[in-house]
mmCIF file of C-alpha atoms in Angstrom:
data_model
loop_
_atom_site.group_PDB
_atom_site.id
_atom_site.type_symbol
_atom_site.label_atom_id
_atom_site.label_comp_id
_atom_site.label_asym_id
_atom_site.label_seq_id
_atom_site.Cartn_x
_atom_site.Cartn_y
_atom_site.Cartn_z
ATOM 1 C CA UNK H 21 45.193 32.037 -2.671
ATOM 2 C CA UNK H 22 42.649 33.481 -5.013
ATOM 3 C CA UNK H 23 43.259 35.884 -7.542
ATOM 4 C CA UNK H 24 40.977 38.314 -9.579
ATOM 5 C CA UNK H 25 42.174 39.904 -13.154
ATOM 6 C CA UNK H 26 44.161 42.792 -11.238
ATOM 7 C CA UNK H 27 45.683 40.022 -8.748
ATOM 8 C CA UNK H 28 43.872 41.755 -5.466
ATOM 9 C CA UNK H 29 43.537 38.564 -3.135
ATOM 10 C CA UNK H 30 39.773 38.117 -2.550
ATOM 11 C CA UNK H 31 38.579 34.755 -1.136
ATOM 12 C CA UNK H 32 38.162 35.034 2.656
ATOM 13 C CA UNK H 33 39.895 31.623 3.336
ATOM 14 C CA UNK H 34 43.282 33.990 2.329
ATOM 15 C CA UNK H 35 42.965 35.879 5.600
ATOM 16 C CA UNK H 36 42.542 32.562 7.244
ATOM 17 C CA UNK H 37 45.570 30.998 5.591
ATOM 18 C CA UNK H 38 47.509 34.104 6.624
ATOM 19 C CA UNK H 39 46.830 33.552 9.968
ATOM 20 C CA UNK H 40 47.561 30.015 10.254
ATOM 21 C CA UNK H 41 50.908 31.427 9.159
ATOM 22 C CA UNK H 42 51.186 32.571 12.274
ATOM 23 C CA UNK H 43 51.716 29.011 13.586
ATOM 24 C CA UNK H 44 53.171 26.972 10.834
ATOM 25 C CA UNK H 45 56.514 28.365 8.969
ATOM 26 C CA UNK H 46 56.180 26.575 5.674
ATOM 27 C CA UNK H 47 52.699 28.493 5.278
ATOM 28 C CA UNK H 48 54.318 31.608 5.954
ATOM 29 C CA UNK H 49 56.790 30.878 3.393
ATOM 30 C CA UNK H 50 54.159 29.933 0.920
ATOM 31 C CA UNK H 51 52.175 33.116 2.008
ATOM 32 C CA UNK H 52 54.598 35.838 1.723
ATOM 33 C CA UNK H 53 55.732 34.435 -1.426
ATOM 34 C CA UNK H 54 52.578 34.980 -2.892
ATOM 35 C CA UNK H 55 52.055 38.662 -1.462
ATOM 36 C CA UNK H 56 55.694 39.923 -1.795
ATOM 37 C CA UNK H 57 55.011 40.317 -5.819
ATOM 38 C CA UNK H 58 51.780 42.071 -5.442
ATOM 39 C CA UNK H 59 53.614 44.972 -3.089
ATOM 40 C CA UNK H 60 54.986 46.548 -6.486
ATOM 41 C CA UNK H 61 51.329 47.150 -7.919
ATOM 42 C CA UNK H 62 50.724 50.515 -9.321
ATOM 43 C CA UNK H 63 47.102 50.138 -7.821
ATOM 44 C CA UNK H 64 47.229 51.347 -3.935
ATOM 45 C CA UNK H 65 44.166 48.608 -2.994
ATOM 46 C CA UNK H 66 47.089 46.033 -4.265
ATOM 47 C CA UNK H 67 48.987 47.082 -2.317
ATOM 48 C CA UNK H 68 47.035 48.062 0.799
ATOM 49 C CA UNK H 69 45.475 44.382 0.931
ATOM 50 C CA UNK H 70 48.523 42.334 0.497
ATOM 51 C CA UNK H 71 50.128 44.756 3.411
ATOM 52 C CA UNK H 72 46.964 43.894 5.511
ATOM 53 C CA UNK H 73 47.438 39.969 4.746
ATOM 54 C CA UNK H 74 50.859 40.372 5.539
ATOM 55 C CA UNK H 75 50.084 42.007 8.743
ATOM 56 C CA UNK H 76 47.593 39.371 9.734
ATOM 57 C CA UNK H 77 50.616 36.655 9.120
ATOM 58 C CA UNK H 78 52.561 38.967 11.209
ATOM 59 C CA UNK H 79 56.408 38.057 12.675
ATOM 60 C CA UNK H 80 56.308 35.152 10.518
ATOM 61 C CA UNK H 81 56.227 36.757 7.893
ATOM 62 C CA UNK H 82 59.301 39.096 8.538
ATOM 63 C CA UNK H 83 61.674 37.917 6.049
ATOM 64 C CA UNK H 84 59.329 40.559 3.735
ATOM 65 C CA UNK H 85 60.133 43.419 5.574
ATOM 66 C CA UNK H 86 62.541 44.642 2.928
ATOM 67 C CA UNK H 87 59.406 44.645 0.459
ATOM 68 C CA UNK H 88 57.578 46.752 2.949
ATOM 69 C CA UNK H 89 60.231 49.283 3.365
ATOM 70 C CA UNK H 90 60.169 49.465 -0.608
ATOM 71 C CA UNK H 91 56.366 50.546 -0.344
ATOM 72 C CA UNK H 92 57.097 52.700 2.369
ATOM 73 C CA UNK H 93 59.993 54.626 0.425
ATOM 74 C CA UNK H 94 58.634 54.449 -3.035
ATOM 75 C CA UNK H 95 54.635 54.205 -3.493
ATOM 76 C CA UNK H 96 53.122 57.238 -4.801
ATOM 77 C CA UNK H 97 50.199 56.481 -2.636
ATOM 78 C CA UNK H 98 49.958 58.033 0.888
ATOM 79 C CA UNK H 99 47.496 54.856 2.412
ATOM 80 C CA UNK H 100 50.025 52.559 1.000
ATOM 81 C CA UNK H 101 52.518 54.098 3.046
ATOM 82 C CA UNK H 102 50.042 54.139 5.748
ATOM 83 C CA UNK H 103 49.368 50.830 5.197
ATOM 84 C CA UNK H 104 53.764 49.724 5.055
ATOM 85 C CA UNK H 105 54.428 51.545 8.324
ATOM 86 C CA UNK H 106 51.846 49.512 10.280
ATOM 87 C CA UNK H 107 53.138 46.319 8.947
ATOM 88 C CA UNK H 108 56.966 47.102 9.176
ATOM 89 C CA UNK H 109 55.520 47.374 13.051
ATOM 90 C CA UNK H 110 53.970 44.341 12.898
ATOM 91 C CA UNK H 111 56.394 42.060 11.181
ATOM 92 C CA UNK H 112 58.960 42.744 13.129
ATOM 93 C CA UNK H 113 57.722 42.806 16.733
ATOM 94 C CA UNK H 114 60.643 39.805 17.398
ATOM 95 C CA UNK H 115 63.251 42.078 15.577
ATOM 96 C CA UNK H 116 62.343 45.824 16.154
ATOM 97 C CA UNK H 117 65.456 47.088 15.707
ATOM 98 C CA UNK H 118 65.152 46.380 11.830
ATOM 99 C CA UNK H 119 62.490 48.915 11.720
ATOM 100 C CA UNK H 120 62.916 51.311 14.032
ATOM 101 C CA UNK H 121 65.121 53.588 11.796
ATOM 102 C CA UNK H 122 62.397 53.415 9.052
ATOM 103 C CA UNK H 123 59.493 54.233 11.549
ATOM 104 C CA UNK H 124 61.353 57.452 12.645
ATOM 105 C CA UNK H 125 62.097 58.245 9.507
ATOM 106 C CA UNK H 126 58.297 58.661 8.668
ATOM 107 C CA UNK H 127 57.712 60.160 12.097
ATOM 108 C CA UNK H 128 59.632 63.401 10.507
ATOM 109 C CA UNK H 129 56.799 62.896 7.535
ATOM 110 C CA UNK H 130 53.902 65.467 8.892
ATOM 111 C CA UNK H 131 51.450 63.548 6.570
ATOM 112 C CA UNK H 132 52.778 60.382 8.948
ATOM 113 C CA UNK H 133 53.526 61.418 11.943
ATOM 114 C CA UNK H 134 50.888 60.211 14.200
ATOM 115 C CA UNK H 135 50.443 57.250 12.465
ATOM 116 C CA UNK H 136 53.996 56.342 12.771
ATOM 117 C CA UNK H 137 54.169 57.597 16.526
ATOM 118 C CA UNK H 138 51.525 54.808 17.422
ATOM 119 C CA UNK H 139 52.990 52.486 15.307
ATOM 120 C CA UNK H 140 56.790 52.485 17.503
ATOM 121 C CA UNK H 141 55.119 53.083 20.813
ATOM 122 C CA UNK H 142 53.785 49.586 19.369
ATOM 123 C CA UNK H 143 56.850 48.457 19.805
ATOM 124 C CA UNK H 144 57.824 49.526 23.082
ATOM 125 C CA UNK H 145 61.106 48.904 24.608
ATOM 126 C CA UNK H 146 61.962 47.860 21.414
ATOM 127 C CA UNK H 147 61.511 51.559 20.000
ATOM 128 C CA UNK H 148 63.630 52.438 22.971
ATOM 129 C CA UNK H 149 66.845 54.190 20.106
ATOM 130 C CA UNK H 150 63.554 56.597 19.471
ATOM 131 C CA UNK H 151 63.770 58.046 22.419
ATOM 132 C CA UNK H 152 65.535 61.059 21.095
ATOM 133 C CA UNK H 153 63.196 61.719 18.428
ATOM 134 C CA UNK H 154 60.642 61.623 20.976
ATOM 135 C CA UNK H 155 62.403 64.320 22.710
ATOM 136 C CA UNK H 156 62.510 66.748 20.023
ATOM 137 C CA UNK H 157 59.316 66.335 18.829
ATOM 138 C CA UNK H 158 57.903 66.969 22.857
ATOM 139 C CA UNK H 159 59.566 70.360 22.404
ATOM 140 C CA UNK H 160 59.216 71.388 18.799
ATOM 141 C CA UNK H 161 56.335 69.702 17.064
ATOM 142 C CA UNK H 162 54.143 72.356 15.555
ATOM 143 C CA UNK H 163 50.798 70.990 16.850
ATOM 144 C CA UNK H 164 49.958 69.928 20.770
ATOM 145 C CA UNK H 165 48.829 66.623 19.906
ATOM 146 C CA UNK H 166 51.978 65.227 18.265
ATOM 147 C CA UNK H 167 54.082 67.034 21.340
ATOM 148 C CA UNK H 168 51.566 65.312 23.313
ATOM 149 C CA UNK H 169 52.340 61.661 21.881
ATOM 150 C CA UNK H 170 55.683 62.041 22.529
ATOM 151 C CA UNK H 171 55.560 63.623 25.829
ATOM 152 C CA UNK H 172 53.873 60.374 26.534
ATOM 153 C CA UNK H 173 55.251 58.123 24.109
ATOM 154 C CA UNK H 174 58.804 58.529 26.269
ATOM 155 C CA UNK H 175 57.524 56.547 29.021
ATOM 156 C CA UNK H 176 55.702 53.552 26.211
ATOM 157 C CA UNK H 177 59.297 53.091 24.795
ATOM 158 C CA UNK H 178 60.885 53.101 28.824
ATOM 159 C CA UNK H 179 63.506 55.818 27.258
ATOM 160 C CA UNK H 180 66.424 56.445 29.522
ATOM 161 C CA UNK H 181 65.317 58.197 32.892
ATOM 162 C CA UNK H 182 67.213 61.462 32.939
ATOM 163 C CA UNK H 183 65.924 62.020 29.511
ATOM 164 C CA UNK H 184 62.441 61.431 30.188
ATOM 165 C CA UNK H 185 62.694 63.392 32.999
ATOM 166 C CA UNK H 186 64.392 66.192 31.347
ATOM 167 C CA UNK H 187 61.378 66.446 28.438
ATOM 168 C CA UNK H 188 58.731 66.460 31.111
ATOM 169 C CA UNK H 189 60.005 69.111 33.338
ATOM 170 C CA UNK H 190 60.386 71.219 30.435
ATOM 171 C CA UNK H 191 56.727 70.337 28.983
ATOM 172 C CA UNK H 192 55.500 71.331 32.157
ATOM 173 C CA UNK H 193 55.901 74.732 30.694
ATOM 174 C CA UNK H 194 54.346 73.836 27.372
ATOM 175 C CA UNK H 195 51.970 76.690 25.503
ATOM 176 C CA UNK H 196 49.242 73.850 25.378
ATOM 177 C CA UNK H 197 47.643 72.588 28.514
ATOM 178 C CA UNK H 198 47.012 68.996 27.467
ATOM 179 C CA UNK H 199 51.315 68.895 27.035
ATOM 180 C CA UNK H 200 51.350 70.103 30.375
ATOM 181 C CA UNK H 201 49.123 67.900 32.116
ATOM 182 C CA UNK H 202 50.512 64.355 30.521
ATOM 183 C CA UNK H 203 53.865 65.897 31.533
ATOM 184 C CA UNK H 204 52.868 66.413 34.946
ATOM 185 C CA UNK H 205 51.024 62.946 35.119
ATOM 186 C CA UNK H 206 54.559 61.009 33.992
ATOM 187 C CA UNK H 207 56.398 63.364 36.563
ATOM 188 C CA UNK H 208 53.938 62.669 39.340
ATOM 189 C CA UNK H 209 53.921 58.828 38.402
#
């Protein structure tokens, strides 16, 4: 993999070695070895690239999901975040359970609460012990779009029926029409 002075990985034959991780484990190994040490830069495009290879490696390259977490929790930088909660989603689509604490964690996070919302719906049954974060967020999220995600986002994870069922009836009553409608279109379905 090719390095410049401030060890951001530029040669396009690194994104197709990171894919070709996909398919052969000693690659991965080799791969995430060389991207785990650049995921304690200071400098956020570091960081954001070596999350993007790692994403584009994806389950194989799991065993760095502790590394992720670490940019998640610690960079000062808001895309690097960004950047960690996609790939926590990504690395561990085989293992979702070892991320879906961390992605409801930053679903509390206003400045990542969308983002992090897509990101476990990604995951769907998987994302499944979100269901009641879901719930409270379809009833007390400050802004209509983020109730609306998880109005919706109870039926991507296949939460438990009664609670589902529960959320939509009472979004039916929602201030903001879109909330309504999506709740009336999971009732109805």
């Amino acid at each position: 993999m090719a390095e410049t002075q401030h060890g951001v990985l530029q040669d396009t034959r690194d994104r197709r070695l990171a894919y070709e991780a996909r398919r052969r484990p000693a690659v991965a190994d080799e791969v995430c070895r060389r991207l785990v040490p650049l995921l304690s830069s200071d400098e956020e495009r570091v960081v954001v690239e070596a999350l993007n290879l790692l994403v584009a490696v994806g389950p194989a390259a799991y065993p760095a999901v502790p590394d992720v977490r670490r940019v998640l929790l610690e960079h000062s930088s808001r895309t690097a975040q960004g950047a960690a909660i996609c790939a926590l989603s990504q690395l561990a689509l085989k293992h979702p359970e070892a991320v879906v604490d961390d992605l409801a964690a930053a679903a509390r996070r206003p400045e990542h609460q969308k983002l992090a919302l897509w990101w476990l719906f990604h995951l769907r049954h998987g994302a499944r012990p979100a269901s009641p974060l879901l719930a409270e967020l379809a009833q007390t999220a400050p802004t209509a779009d983020v109730r609306c995600l998880a109005v919706r986002g109870l039926r991507l994870v296949t939460a438990d029926a009664e609670l589902a069922a529960r959320v939509w009836t009472r979004a039916l009553t929602d201030r903001s029409k879109k909330v309504r409608e999506v709740a009336r279109a999971h009732l109805e379905a």
